[in-house]
Amino acid sequence: MRPYALLILLLCSTISISQNCSNTLSGTVTDLHDGSFLIGATIIVAGTEQAVQTDFDGKFTISNLCNDTYSIQVSHPYCLTKGFKVKISGNTVKNFKLEHHLEELNQVTVEGKAYGNKSKSILENTISKDELERYSSGSLGDALNSLSGVSSLNTGNTVIKPLINGLHSSRVVIINNGVRMEDQEWGAEHAPNVDINSVGNLTLIKGASALQYSGDAVGGVIVAEASKVPVKDSLYGKSLLTAATNGRGSSFTSQLTKSYQSGWYATVQGTLKRFGDFEASDYVLSNTGIFERNASLQVGLNRFNYGIEAYYSLFKNEIGILRASHLGGAEDQVRAINSDRPLIINDFTYKINAPKQDVTHHLARVKAFKKFDSFGKLSLQYDFQRNNRLEFDIRRGEDRDNASLDLQLDTHTLLLDLDSQLTDVIRLKTGVMSRYQNNFADPNTGVRRLIPDYDKYDLGIYALADYRLNDQWLLEAGGRFDYTYMDVFKFYRTSFWESRNYDELFPDIVVEELDNQILTNPQLNFYNTSATLGATYSFSDNYKMFFNYSMASRAPNPSELFSEGLHHSASRIELGDLRFNPEVGHKVSLTFQRDNDTFSFSVNPYFNTISDFIIIEPIEIQQTIRGNFQVWEYRQTNAQLLGIDVDASYNFVKNLHYNHQFSLVKGYDETRDEPLINMPPVNTKNEIVYQNPEFNNIRLALQSEYVFQQNEYPNNNFQVFIPETETIEIVDVSTPPDAYHLLNFDSSIDFKTNKKSTLTVGFAITNLLDTSYRNYLNRLRYYADDLGRNFLINLKINY
């Protein structure tokens, strides 16, 4: 038997030696949620000494494998390590997906191709989650205002509207959890109805390159998204309390998330803010309190190849408007504008009286997706929004508690998107959008309706592609077409109708002529085309160049077309124009970036030319039965905007670094050969930060902000007759306020309360020197100074 046994062993050994062990296993490692490539992931073959890491494209290759089944372990920093069984038969391709840990989920990304690769040819910057939480008692506009190239158009200190490279309102599109906000954003004094505490990731795209969201974002797109939820059994949350001396108020927000290994998850969140009258350096800003109540609920199922999510949010905010901005006769207006102090200063109170805004916004969304191996990721979404805006004027008699403006805007949207990885180097995004919107202006206010009743229908289609030419070049191109139809019913004053020559231009839209007004039915069609073309070139690991050209086309909004009356919360009379054409903007931007552990910077010059640019500017003062108000009128012109944004950071030593920002934008009216109104003045910020993670993560920061005086502005001054003195006075509404310098201090320190909980204590001072100043972009600068010194205490606990 022994010879036979030796023969069998010899044959088995020969077969083993001749087995093919020259096979390779290759593939990619990507994020489970957004498909982004994970750099530096480690792939280990169990039972061997073989281990490799993914490259900058998330790719890996393992050599010298036999035809066998192997246990593969895949890991990545901040990801759940996972094991896989892989059968090798010849050269094998296998792609792996990992789930991110919570430590990375709250990172906030601003400006460009981050968090889902929204744009491939615009620079990407990041802000830590801690930075976003410092604005817990503020607004979305406050957080965005900390970035270079972003300013804010303010109505007092509580209505803060983002302004990107000199553009705002309908030119800046806000996407909240996948839903385009339809909250009457056309108004300059309408702040975004978004709770900053519900935002887990924030993306800002300067320009119109993100065509999947909109084609009319002449200024840019802001994308607010909830934090990712891990696919594992967990229960976690956070609570944050902020107290402030200016306004003598506080803000409290709390969030709780439950997730399961099966993919089910739910998040509930709520915020309560209450502040009384805010204060300038040496007086109370009467009737400027706020009372904000927000809540949101998110429930969903997330699997590798399919998922569904339902989301609902309620945003309710009551905002006081500076009492000194609503005055009586023309003489009071002149006195107020020429005075260093408001004409009305009352004692501090938490009560919010007229003039005020009371805004309620409901948002509901259902979204589902399915991934097909050879087709891509197909997403379907339906969302509904209801925005109810009440504006209260100072009224007497039986109407004193009734709103002067009551608008209800309902919006239904259906989206279908496809994200396909056509080849290893080509990715395509396509989609269609349909939207129906109804606006109802309640006639029971007893006041002429500023915005009429209308039905609006939108239909859009887009395609975006990016192509990886080689290791240095990444190219991007896309196009979009949008159709808009508006069916409007509006009453015009006969005198206004004839003064605009509408009786000759639009006789066919007249429905009925009454004593002193005319009922009309305008039916408007707008056809808008948008496009983008861009490239990214990598010189090395440290240096990159971004180039982007974008064309955006925007239909006039209802305010620009139909305004005709007193806008109560704006404290002015506004006049629109039915003859307006769509705006068409062409923007070219170039960014040079150096990203290094010691010294980093980015330089971003841009040029934007806009035909049929719609602006609003003051023309006179008009007396009404409710007081004396400035008259602001919309008009169209051709405009050019050019500027530069600079960011830089330098690490002196391990825990000490310096940050610098500089922004300059110039806007010109090409038709009148004069500067544009409300262009941000040159500003610069410099900050010294000390942070030591080894000592309770203590952080100390001192920031200097210098805003130059705007030296280029149009002359919109006008004359007004003062009956009391029988004189003619010049009303100066043009001259910008002086330059100003602010110092701000911020600090925080962490304390471990147990293994899973951390308490963060923060202390901050804004306007440290209690400087008196007026911001050129504050629409109430005519009547009062901006905010004085403010002490803030923040308490945050993660659990």
Coordinates of C-alpha atoms in Angstrom, one line a residue, residues 149-611:
G149 CA -17.5 86.4 -1.5
V150 CA -20.7 86.1 0.6
S151 CA -22.3 89.1 2.1
S152 CA -25.9 89.6 3.3
L153 CA -28.7 92.0 2.4
N154 CA -30.2 92.8 5.8
T155 CA -33.5 94.3 7.0
G156 CA -32.4 95.3 10.5
N157 CA -30.6 92.6 12.4
T158 CA -33.1 89.7 12.1
V159 CA -33.9 89.4 8.4
I160 CA -30.6 88.3 6.8
K161 CA -30.6 87.4 3.1
P162 CA -27.5 85.7 1.5
L163 CA -25.8 87.8 -1.2
I164 CA -23.3 85.9 -3.4
N165 CA -20.7 87.9 -5.4
G166 CA -23.1 90.9 -5.4
L167 CA -26.3 89.0 -6.2
H168 CA -29.3 88.0 -4.1
S169 CA -33.0 87.1 -3.8
S170 CA -34.4 85.1 -6.8
R171 CA -30.8 84.9 -8.2
V172 CA -29.8 82.7 -5.3
V173 CA -31.5 79.3 -5.2
I174 CA -31.7 77.5 -1.8
I175 CA -32.2 73.7 -1.8
N176 CA -33.4 72.5 1.6
N177 CA -33.1 68.7 2.0
G178 CA -33.5 68.2 -1.7
V179 CA -36.4 70.7 -2.1
R180 CA -36.0 74.0 -3.8
M181 CA -37.3 76.6 -1.3
E182 CA -40.4 78.5 -2.6
D183 CA -40.9 80.9 0.3
Q184 CA -41.5 84.1 -1.6
E185 CA -37.7 84.6 -1.9
W186 CA -38.2 87.4 -4.3
G187 CA -38.5 89.9 -1.4
A188 CA -35.3 91.6 -0.3
E189 CA -36.7 91.5 3.3
H190 CA -37.8 87.8 3.1
A191 CA -35.2 85.7 4.9
P192 CA -34.8 82.0 4.0
N193 CA -37.2 79.9 6.0
V194 CA -34.6 77.3 7.0
D195 CA -33.6 76.4 10.5
I196 CA -29.8 76.5 10.7
N197 CA -30.0 73.8 13.5
S198 CA -31.6 71.2 11.1
V199 CA -28.7 71.5 8.7
G200 CA -26.0 68.8 8.8
N201 CA -24.2 69.7 5.5
L202 CA -24.2 73.0 3.8
T203 CA -22.9 73.5 0.2
L204 CA -22.5 76.8 -1.6
I205 CA -21.9 76.8 -5.4
K206 CA -20.9 80.3 -6.7
G207 CA -22.5 80.5 -10.1
A208 CA -24.9 78.4 -12.1
S209 CA -22.9 75.3 -12.7
A210 CA -25.1 73.0 -10.6
L211 CA -27.8 72.7 -13.3
Q212 CA -29.4 69.7 -11.6
Y213 CA -30.9 72.1 -9.1
S214 CA -31.8 75.1 -11.3
G215 CA -31.0 77.0 -14.4
D216 CA -31.9 80.5 -13.0
A217 CA -29.3 80.7 -10.3
V218 CA -27.5 83.7 -11.7
G219 CA -25.8 84.2 -8.3
G220 CA -25.4 80.7 -7.0
V221 CA -27.0 77.7 -5.3
I222 CA -27.1 77.0 -1.5
V223 CA -27.7 73.3 -0.7
A224 CA -28.7 72.5 2.9
E225 CA -28.8 68.8 3.8
A226 CA -29.5 66.7 6.9
S227 CA -26.6 64.7 8.3
K228 CA -26.0 61.2 7.0
V229 CA -27.4 58.4 9.2
P230 CA -25.2 55.3 9.7
V231 CA -26.5 51.8 8.7
K232 CA -26.0 50.3 12.1
D233 CA -27.8 49.9 15.4
S234 CA -27.3 53.2 17.3
L235 CA -29.1 55.9 19.2
Y236 CA -27.4 59.3 19.4
G237 CA -28.2 63.0 19.6
K238 CA -27.2 66.5 20.8
S239 CA -28.7 69.5 22.6
L240 CA -27.5 73.0 22.4
L241 CA -28.4 76.0 24.5
T242 CA -27.3 79.6 23.7
A243 CA -27.9 82.7 25.8
A244 CA -27.1 86.2 24.6
T245 CA -27.0 89.6 26.3
N246 CA -28.0 91.6 23.2
G247 CA -31.7 90.9 22.9
R248 CA -31.6 89.3 26.3
G249 CA -32.7 86.1 24.8
S250 CA -31.8 82.5 24.2
S251 CA -32.0 79.6 21.7
F252 CA -32.4 75.9 22.4
T253 CA -32.2 73.1 19.9
S254 CA -32.2 69.4 20.3
Q255 CA -31.9 66.4 17.9
L256 CA -32.2 62.7 18.4
T257 CA -31.5 59.9 15.8
K258 CA -32.3 56.2 16.0
S259 CA -30.8 53.9 13.3
Y260 CA -30.8 50.1 12.7
Q261 CA -28.5 47.7 11.0
S262 CA -31.4 46.8 8.7
G263 CA -31.2 50.4 7.2
W264 CA -34.2 51.9 8.9
Y265 CA -33.7 55.2 10.7
A266 CA -35.5 58.2 12.1
T267 CA -34.5 61.7 13.3
V268 CA -36.5 64.2 15.2
Q269 CA -35.3 67.8 15.8
G270 CA -36.7 71.0 17.2
T271 CA -35.6 74.6 17.9
L272 CA -37.0 77.4 20.0
K273 CA -35.6 81.0 19.9
R274 CA -36.8 84.0 21.8
F275 CA -35.2 87.5 21.8
G276 CA -36.5 90.9 22.8
D277 CA -35.5 94.2 21.4
F278 CA -31.9 94.3 20.2
E279 CA -29.6 97.2 21.0
A280 CA -27.1 99.4 19.2
S281 CA -24.1 100.7 21.1
D282 CA -26.1 103.4 23.0
Y283 CA -29.8 102.9 22.4
V284 CA -32.6 100.3 22.1
L285 CA -33.6 99.2 18.6
S286 CA -37.4 99.3 19.4
N287 CA -39.6 96.5 18.1
T288 CA -36.8 94.2 16.8
G289 CA -37.5 91.1 18.7
I290 CA -38.0 87.6 17.3
F291 CA -39.9 84.5 18.3
E292 CA -38.9 81.4 16.2
R293 CA -40.3 77.8 16.6
N294 CA -39.1 75.0 14.3
A295 CA -39.4 71.3 14.1
S296 CA -38.5 68.5 11.7
L297 CA -39.0 64.7 11.3
Q298 CA -37.1 62.4 9.0
V299 CA -37.9 58.7 8.5
G300 CA -36.3 56.4 6.0
L301 CA -34.9 53.1 4.8
N302 CA -31.4 53.0 3.3
R303 CA -30.1 49.9 1.6
F304 CA -27.2 49.4 -0.8
N305 CA -29.4 49.3 -3.9
Y306 CA -32.6 51.0 -2.9
G307 CA -34.1 53.3 -0.3
I308 CA -37.0 55.6 0.6
E309 CA -37.2 58.7 2.8
A310 CA -40.0 60.9 4.1
Y311 CA -39.2 64.3 5.5
Y312 CA -41.4 67.1 7.1
S313 CA -40.4 70.4 8.6
L314 CA -42.3 73.3 10.2
F315 CA -40.7 76.8 10.3
K316 CA -42.5 79.5 12.1
N317 CA -41.1 82.9 12.8
E318 CA -42.4 86.2 14.2
I319 CA -40.1 89.1 13.4
G320 CA -40.4 92.7 14.6
I321 CA -39.5 95.5 12.2
L322 CA -37.7 98.6 13.6
R323 CA -40.5 101.0 14.7
A324 CA -38.5 104.0 13.7
S325 CA -38.7 102.9 10.0
H326 CA -42.4 103.6 9.8
L327 CA -43.0 107.4 10.1
G328 CA -45.6 110.0 9.4
G329 CA -45.0 113.0 7.1
A330 CA -42.3 113.8 4.6
E331 CA -40.6 116.0 7.2
D332 CA -40.2 113.0 9.5
Q333 CA -38.6 111.0 6.8
V334 CA -36.1 113.8 6.1
R335 CA -35.4 114.2 9.8
A336 CA -34.9 110.4 10.3
I337 CA -32.5 110.1 7.4
N338 CA -30.5 113.1 8.6
S339 CA -30.5 112.0 12.3
D340 CA -27.8 110.1 14.1
R341 CA -30.4 108.4 16.3
P342 CA -33.8 106.8 15.6
L343 CA -36.8 109.2 16.0
I344 CA -38.6 106.5 18.0
I345 CA -36.7 104.8 21.0
N346 CA -38.8 103.0 23.6
D347 CA -37.9 100.9 26.6
F348 CA -36.8 97.3 26.2
T349 CA -39.6 94.7 25.7
Y350 CA -40.1 91.2 24.5
K351 CA -43.4 92.2 22.9
I352 CA -43.5 92.3 19.1
N353 CA -45.8 94.9 17.8
A354 CA -46.6 96.2 14.3
P355 CA -44.8 96.6 12.0
K356 CA -43.9 93.0 12.0
Q357 CA -43.8 89.7 9.9
D358 CA -45.4 86.4 10.9
V359 CA -44.2 83.6 8.6
T360 CA -45.2 79.9 8.6
H361 CA -43.6 77.5 6.2
H362 CA -44.5 73.8 5.8
L363 CA -42.3 71.5 3.8
A364 CA -43.0 67.8 3.1
R365 CA -41.0 65.5 0.9
V366 CA -41.0 61.8 -0.2
K367 CA -38.0 60.5 -2.1
A368 CA -37.1 57.0 -3.3
F369 CA -34.1 55.6 -5.2
K370 CA -33.1 52.4 -6.9
K371 CA -29.6 51.5 -8.1
F372 CA -29.2 49.4 -11.3
D373 CA -25.7 47.9 -12.0
S374 CA -25.7 48.7 -15.7
F375 CA -28.0 51.7 -15.6
G376 CA -27.2 53.9 -12.6
K377 CA -29.1 55.4 -9.7
L378 CA -32.7 56.4 -10.4
S379 CA -34.4 58.8 -8.0
L380 CA -38.0 59.9 -7.8
Q381 CA -39.1 62.8 -5.5
Y382 CA -42.4 64.6 -4.8
D383 CA -42.5 67.6 -2.5
F384 CA -45.1 70.0 -1.2
Q385 CA -44.6 73.5 0.4
R386 CA -47.0 75.9 1.9
N387 CA -45.7 79.4 2.7
N388 CA -48.0 81.7 4.6
R389 CA -46.7 85.3 5.0
L390 CA -48.5 87.9 7.2
E391 CA -47.2 91.4 7.3
F392 CA -48.6 93.9 9.8
D393 CA -48.6 97.6 9.4
I394 CA -49.4 100.3 12.0
R395 CA -53.2 100.5 11.7
R396 CA -55.9 102.0 13.8
G397 CA -59.5 101.3 14.7
E398 CA -61.0 97.9 14.0
D399 CA -58.2 96.8 11.7
R400 CA -55.3 97.5 14.1
D401 CA -54.8 93.7 14.7
N402 CA -55.4 92.6 11.1
A403 CA -52.6 91.9 8.7
S404 CA -52.1 94.3 5.8
L405 CA -50.7 91.6 3.6
D406 CA -51.7 87.9 3.7
L407 CA -50.1 85.7 1.0
Q408 CA -50.4 81.9 0.8
L409 CA -48.1 80.2 -1.7
D410 CA -48.6 76.5 -2.4
T411 CA -46.0 74.6 -4.5
H412 CA -46.0 71.0 -5.8
T413 CA -42.9 69.6 -7.4
L414 CA -42.1 66.2 -9.0
L415 CA -38.4 65.3 -9.8
L416 CA -37.0 62.3 -11.7
D417 CA -33.1 62.0 -11.8
L418 CA -30.7 59.5 -13.2
D419 CA -27.0 59.3 -12.1
S420 CA -25.0 57.0 -14.3
Q421 CA -21.3 56.0 -14.3
L422 CA -21.2 55.3 -18.0
T423 CA -17.5 54.2 -18.0
D424 CA -14.6 54.4 -15.6
V425 CA -14.0 58.0 -16.8
I426 CA -17.4 59.4 -17.8
R427 CA -20.3 60.2 -15.4
L428 CA -23.7 61.4 -16.6
K429 CA -26.5 63.1 -14.6
T430 CA -29.9 63.7 -16.3
G431 CA -33.3 64.6 -15.0
V432 CA -36.7 66.2 -15.5
M433 CA -38.7 68.6 -13.2
S434 CA -42.3 69.6 -13.2
R435 CA -43.8 72.2 -10.8
Y436 CA -47.2 73.7 -10.1
Q437 CA -47.5 76.8 -7.9
N438 CA -50.6 78.7 -6.7
N439 CA -50.4 82.1 -5.0
F440 CA -53.5 83.5 -3.1
A441 CA -53.5 87.1 -1.8
D442 CA -56.3 87.4 0.7
P443 CA -58.5 90.4 -0.2
N444 CA -59.9 90.6 3.3
T445 CA -56.9 92.6 4.5
G446 CA -58.7 95.8 3.3
V447 CA -55.4 96.9 1.6
R448 CA -54.5 96.8 -2.1
R449 CA -52.8 93.5 -2.8
L450 CA -49.1 93.9 -3.5
I451 CA -48.7 90.5 -5.2
P452 CA -51.7 89.2 -7.2
D453 CA -53.3 85.8 -7.4
Y454 CA -51.6 83.6 -10.0
D455 CA -51.0 80.0 -11.1
K456 CA -47.5 79.1 -12.3
Y457 CA -46.3 76.0 -14.2
D458 CA -42.7 75.0 -14.7
L459 CA -41.1 72.3 -16.7
G460 CA -37.4 71.6 -16.8
I461 CA -34.9 69.1 -18.2
Y462 CA -31.1 68.9 -17.8
A463 CA -28.0 66.8 -18.5
L464 CA -24.6 67.1 -16.9
A465 CA -21.5 65.0 -17.7
D466 CA -17.9 64.9 -16.4
Y467 CA -15.0 63.3 -18.1
R468 CA -11.7 62.2 -16.5
L469 CA -9.3 62.9 -19.3
N470 CA -6.2 61.8 -17.3
D471 CA -4.7 62.2 -13.9
Q472 CA -4.4 66.0 -14.4
W473 CA -7.5 66.9 -16.3
L474 CA -11.2 66.6 -15.3
L475 CA -13.8 68.1 -17.7
E476 CA -17.4 69.1 -17.1
A477 CA -20.2 70.2 -19.4
G478 CA -24.0 70.5 -19.1
G479 CA -27.2 72.1 -20.4
R480 CA -30.7 72.8 -19.1
F481 CA -34.0 74.1 -20.6
D482 CA -36.8 75.5 -18.5
Y483 CA -40.3 76.6 -19.6
T484 CA -42.5 78.8 -17.3
Y485 CA -46.1 79.7 -17.8
M486 CA -47.9 82.2 -15.6
D487 CA -51.7 82.8 -15.5
V488 CA -52.3 85.9 -13.4
F489 CA -55.4 87.9 -12.3
K490 CA -54.5 91.4 -11.1
F491 CA -56.2 94.7 -10.4
Y492 CA -54.4 97.8 -11.6
R493 CA -55.2 101.4 -10.6
T494 CA -56.4 103.1 -13.7
S495 CA -54.0 106.0 -13.3
F496 CA -51.0 103.6 -13.0
W497 CA -52.2 101.5 -15.9
E498 CA -52.4 104.5 -18.2
S499 CA -49.1 106.1 -16.9
R500 CA -47.2 103.0 -17.9
N501 CA -48.9 103.0 -21.4
Y502 CA -50.3 99.6 -20.6
D503 CA -53.6 100.6 -22.2
E504 CA -51.9 100.6 -25.6
L505 CA -49.5 97.8 -25.0
F506 CA -51.8 95.2 -23.4
P507 CA -55.4 96.0 -24.4
D508 CA -56.1 92.3 -25.0
I509 CA -55.5 91.3 -21.3
V510 CA -58.2 93.6 -19.9
V511 CA -61.1 91.6 -18.3
E512 CA -63.2 94.3 -16.8
E513 CA -62.9 98.1 -16.2
L514 CA -64.3 99.4 -12.9
D515 CA -64.5 102.9 -11.5
N516 CA -60.9 103.5 -10.7
Q517 CA -59.2 100.2 -11.4
I518 CA -58.9 97.6 -14.1
L519 CA -59.0 93.8 -13.8
T520 CA -56.5 92.1 -16.0
N521 CA -55.5 88.5 -16.9
P522 CA -51.8 88.5 -18.0
Q523 CA -50.7 85.1 -19.4
L524 CA -46.9 85.0 -19.7
N525 CA -44.6 82.5 -21.3
F526 CA -40.8 82.3 -20.6
Y527 CA -38.3 80.0 -22.3
N528 CA -35.0 79.8 -20.5
T529 CA -31.8 78.0 -21.6
S530 CA -28.8 77.5 -19.3
A531 CA -25.4 75.8 -19.7
T532 CA -22.1 75.2 -18.0
L533 CA -18.6 74.3 -19.2
G534 CA -15.6 73.7 -16.9
A535 CA -12.3 72.0 -16.2
T536 CA -10.1 71.2 -13.2
Y537 CA -6.3 70.8 -13.7
S538 CA -4.1 69.3 -11.0
F539 CA -0.5 70.5 -11.2
S540 CA 0.5 68.3 -8.2
D541 CA -0.9 67.1 -4.9
N542 CA -0.8 70.7 -3.6
Y543 CA -1.8 72.9 -6.6
K544 CA -5.0 72.9 -8.6
M545 CA -6.6 75.2 -11.2
F546 CA -10.4 75.5 -11.6
F547 CA -12.1 77.0 -14.6
N548 CA -15.8 77.4 -15.1
Y549 CA -18.1 79.2 -17.6
S550 CA -21.8 79.2 -16.9
M551 CA -24.9 80.8 -18.6
A552 CA -28.0 81.3 -16.5
S553 CA -31.4 82.5 -17.6
R554 CA -34.0 83.7 -15.1
A555 CA -37.6 84.7 -15.7
P556 CA -38.8 87.8 -13.8
N557 CA -40.4 87.0 -10.5
P558 CA -43.9 88.0 -9.5
S559 CA -42.6 91.0 -7.4
E560 CA -40.6 92.4 -10.3
L561 CA -43.6 92.0 -12.7
F562 CA -46.6 93.0 -10.6
S563 CA -45.7 95.0 -7.5
E564 CA -47.9 98.0 -7.1
G565 CA -48.3 99.3 -3.6
L566 CA -46.9 99.5 -0.1
H567 CA -44.6 96.6 1.0
H568 CA -45.3 96.9 4.7
S569 CA -42.3 94.9 6.2
A570 CA -40.0 96.7 3.7
S571 CA -41.3 100.1 4.8
R572 CA -41.5 101.3 1.2
I573 CA -43.8 101.4 -1.9
E574 CA -42.7 99.1 -4.7
L575 CA -43.5 99.3 -8.4
G576 CA -43.0 96.5 -10.8
D577 CA -43.2 96.4 -14.6
L578 CA -45.2 94.0 -16.8
R579 CA -42.9 94.5 -19.8
F580 CA -39.8 92.8 -18.3
N581 CA -37.8 90.2 -20.2
P582 CA -35.8 87.3 -18.7
E583 CA -32.3 88.0 -17.3
V584 CA -29.4 86.2 -19.0
G585 CA -26.1 86.0 -17.2
H586 CA -22.7 84.8 -18.5
K587 CA -20.1 84.2 -15.8
V588 CA -16.5 83.2 -16.1
S589 CA -14.5 82.2 -12.9
L590 CA -11.0 81.0 -12.4
T591 CA -9.5 79.7 -9.2
F592 CA -5.9 78.9 -8.3
Q593 CA -5.5 76.8 -5.2
R594 CA -2.6 75.6 -3.0
D595 CA -3.6 73.1 -0.4
N596 CA -0.8 72.4 2.1
D597 CA -0.5 71.6 5.8
T598 CA 1.5 74.7 6.5
F599 CA 0.4 77.3 4.0
S600 CA -2.8 77.1 1.9
F601 CA -4.5 79.7 -0.3
S602 CA -7.1 80.2 -3.0
V603 CA -7.5 83.1 -5.4
N604 CA -10.8 83.4 -7.3
P605 CA -11.3 86.2 -9.8
Y606 CA -14.6 86.2 -11.7
F607 CA -16.5 88.2 -14.4
N608 CA -20.3 88.2 -14.8
T609 CA -22.2 90.1 -17.5
I610 CA -26.0 90.1 -17.3
S611 CA -28.4 91.4 -19.9

